[in-house]
Coordinates of C-alpha atoms and ligand atoms in Angstrom, one line a residue:
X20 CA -8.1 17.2 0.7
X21 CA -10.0 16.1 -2.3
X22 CA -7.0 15.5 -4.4
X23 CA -5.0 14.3 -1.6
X24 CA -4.0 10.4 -0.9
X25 CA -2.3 8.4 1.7
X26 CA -0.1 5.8 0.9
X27 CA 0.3 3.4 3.8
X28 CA 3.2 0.4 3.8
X29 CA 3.3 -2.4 6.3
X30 CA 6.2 -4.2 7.8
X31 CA 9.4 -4.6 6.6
X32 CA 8.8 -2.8 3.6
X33 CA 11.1 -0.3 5.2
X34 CA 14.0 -2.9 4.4
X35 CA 13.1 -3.0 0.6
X36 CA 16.7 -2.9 -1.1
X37 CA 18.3 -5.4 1.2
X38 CA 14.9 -7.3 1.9
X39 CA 14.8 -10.8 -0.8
X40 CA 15.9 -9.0 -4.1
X41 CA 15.0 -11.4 -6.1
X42 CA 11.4 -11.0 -5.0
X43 CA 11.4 -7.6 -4.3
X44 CA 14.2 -6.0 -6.3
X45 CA 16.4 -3.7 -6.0
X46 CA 14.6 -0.3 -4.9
X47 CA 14.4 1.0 -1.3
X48 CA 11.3 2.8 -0.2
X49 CA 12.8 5.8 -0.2
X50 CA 12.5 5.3 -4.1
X51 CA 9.7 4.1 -3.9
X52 CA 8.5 7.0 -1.9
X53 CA 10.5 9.5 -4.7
X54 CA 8.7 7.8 -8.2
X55 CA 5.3 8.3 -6.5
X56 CA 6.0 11.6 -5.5
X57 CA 6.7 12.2 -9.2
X58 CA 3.9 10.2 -10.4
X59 CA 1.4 12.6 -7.9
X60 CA 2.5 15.6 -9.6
X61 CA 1.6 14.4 -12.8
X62 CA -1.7 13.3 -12.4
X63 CA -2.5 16.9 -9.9
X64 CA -2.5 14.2 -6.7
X65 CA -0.8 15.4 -2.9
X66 CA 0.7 12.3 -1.4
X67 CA 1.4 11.6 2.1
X68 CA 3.7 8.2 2.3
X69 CA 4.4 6.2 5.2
X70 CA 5.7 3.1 6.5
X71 CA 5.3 1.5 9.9
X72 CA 6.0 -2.0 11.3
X73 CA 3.9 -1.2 14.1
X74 CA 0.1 -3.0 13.4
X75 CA -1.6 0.0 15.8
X76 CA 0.2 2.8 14.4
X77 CA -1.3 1.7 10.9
X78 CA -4.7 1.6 12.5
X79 CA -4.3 5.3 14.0
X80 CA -3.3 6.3 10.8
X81 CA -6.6 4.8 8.8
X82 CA -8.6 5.8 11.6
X83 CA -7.3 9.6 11.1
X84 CA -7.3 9.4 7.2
X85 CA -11.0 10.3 6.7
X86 CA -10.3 14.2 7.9
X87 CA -7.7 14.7 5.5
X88 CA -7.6 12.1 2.2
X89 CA -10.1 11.1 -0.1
X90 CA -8.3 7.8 -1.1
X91 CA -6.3 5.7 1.1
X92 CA -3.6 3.2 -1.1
X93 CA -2.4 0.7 1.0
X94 CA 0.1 -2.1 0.9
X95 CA 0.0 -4.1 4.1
X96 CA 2.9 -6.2 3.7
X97 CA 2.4 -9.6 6.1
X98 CA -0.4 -7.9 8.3
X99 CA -2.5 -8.2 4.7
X100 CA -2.6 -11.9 5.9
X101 CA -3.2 -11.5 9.4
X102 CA -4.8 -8.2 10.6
X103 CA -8.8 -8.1 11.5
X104 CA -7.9 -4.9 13.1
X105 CA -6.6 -3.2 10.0
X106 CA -9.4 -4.4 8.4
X107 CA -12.3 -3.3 11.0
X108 CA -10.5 0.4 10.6
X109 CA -10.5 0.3 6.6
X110 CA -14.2 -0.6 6.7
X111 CA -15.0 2.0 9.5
X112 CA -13.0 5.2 7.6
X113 CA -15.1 4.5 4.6
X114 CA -12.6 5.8 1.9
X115 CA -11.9 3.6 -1.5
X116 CA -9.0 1.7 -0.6
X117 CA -6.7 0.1 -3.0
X118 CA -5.0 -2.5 -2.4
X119 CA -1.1 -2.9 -4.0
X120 CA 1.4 -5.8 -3.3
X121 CA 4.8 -5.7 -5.2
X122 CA 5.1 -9.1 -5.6
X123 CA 2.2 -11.4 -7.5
X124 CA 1.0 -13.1 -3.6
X125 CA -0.5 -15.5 -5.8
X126 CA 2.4 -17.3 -6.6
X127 CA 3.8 -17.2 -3.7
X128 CA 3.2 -19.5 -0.1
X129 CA -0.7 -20.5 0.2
X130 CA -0.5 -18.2 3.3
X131 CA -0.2 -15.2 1.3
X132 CA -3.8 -16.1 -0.8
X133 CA -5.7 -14.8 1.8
X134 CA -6.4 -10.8 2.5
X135 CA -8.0 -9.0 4.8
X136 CA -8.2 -5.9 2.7
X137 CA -9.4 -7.3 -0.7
X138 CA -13.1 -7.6 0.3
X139 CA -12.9 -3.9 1.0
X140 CA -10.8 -3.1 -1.7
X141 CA -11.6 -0.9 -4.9
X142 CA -8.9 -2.7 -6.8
X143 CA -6.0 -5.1 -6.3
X144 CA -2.8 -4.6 -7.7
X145 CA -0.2 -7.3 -7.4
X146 CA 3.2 -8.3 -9.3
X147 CA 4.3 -5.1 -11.0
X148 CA 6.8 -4.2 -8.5
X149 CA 6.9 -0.4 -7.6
X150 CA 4.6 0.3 -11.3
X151 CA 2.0 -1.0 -9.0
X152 CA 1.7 2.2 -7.0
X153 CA 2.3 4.2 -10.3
X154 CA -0.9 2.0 -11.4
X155 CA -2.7 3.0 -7.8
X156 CA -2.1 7.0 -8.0
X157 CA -3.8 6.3 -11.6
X158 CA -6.8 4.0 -10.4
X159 CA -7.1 6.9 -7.6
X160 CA -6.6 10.1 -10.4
X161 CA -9.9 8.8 -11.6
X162 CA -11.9 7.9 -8.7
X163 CA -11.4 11.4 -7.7
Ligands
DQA207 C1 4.0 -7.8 0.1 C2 3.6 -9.3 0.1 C3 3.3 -9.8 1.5 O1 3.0 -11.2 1.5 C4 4.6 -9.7 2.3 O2 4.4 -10.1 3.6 C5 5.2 -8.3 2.2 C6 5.2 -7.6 1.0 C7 4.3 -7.3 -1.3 O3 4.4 -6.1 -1.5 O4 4.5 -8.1 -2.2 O5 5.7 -7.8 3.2 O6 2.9 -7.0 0.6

């Protein structure tokens, strides 16, 4: 449990591949899921990764997290923007959070400057693409 982190993604990061390339690129979340699996092993981490598009089940999940991870990474997708209640369950579970985004949000529609997670977050990562997690497990390597 100590070495072990949850990586949570939001909606529609389940269509990455055929989702916007040209924002996204070309990866699905399946390799995403695979590079961080490799990345963990390097750096001694055990990874549980998931994807819902369902707001409560991301709650459940963060609500649960405490009993079995010691760092929660999370990438929102559009609920970053919208969602008191994942934010009321990040601040309850009391874990370091970081926070990752593929894209830079900051370039991107005024809507997308505003998160719910960031004034809980450990760290923000935005605009690296899937390097972002990579640059997560790291952050979380050494908060541990
Ligand atoms: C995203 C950015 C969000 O604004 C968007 O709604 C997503 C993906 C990203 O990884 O860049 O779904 O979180």
């Amino acid at each position: 449990m100590s070495n072990s982190v949850i990586i949570i993604n939001g909606p529609n990061l389940n269509m990455l591949g055929n989702r916007e390339p040209e924002v996204y690129g070309n990866e699905t979340l399946e390799d995403v899921e695979k590079k961080c699996l490799a990345w963990a092993k390097e750096l001694g981490l055990e990874i549980k990764f998931r994807q819902s598009n369902s707001e409560g089940e991301i709650v459940g999940w963060i609500q649960k997290s405490s009993s079995s991870f010691a760092v929660i990474i999370i990438n929102a997708g559009a609920y970053t923007h919208t969602s008191i209640a994942i934010h009321d369950a990040l601040k309850c579970c009391g874990l370091p959070v970081l926070e990752v985004h593929l894209s830079n949000v900051f370039q991107r529609e005024s809507f997308r400057h505003v998160s719910y997670i960031s004034n809980l977050a450990k760290g923000v990562i935005c605009g690296f693409g899937s390097q972002g997690y990579e640059f997560a497990l790291r952050a979380a390597a050494k908060l541990l």
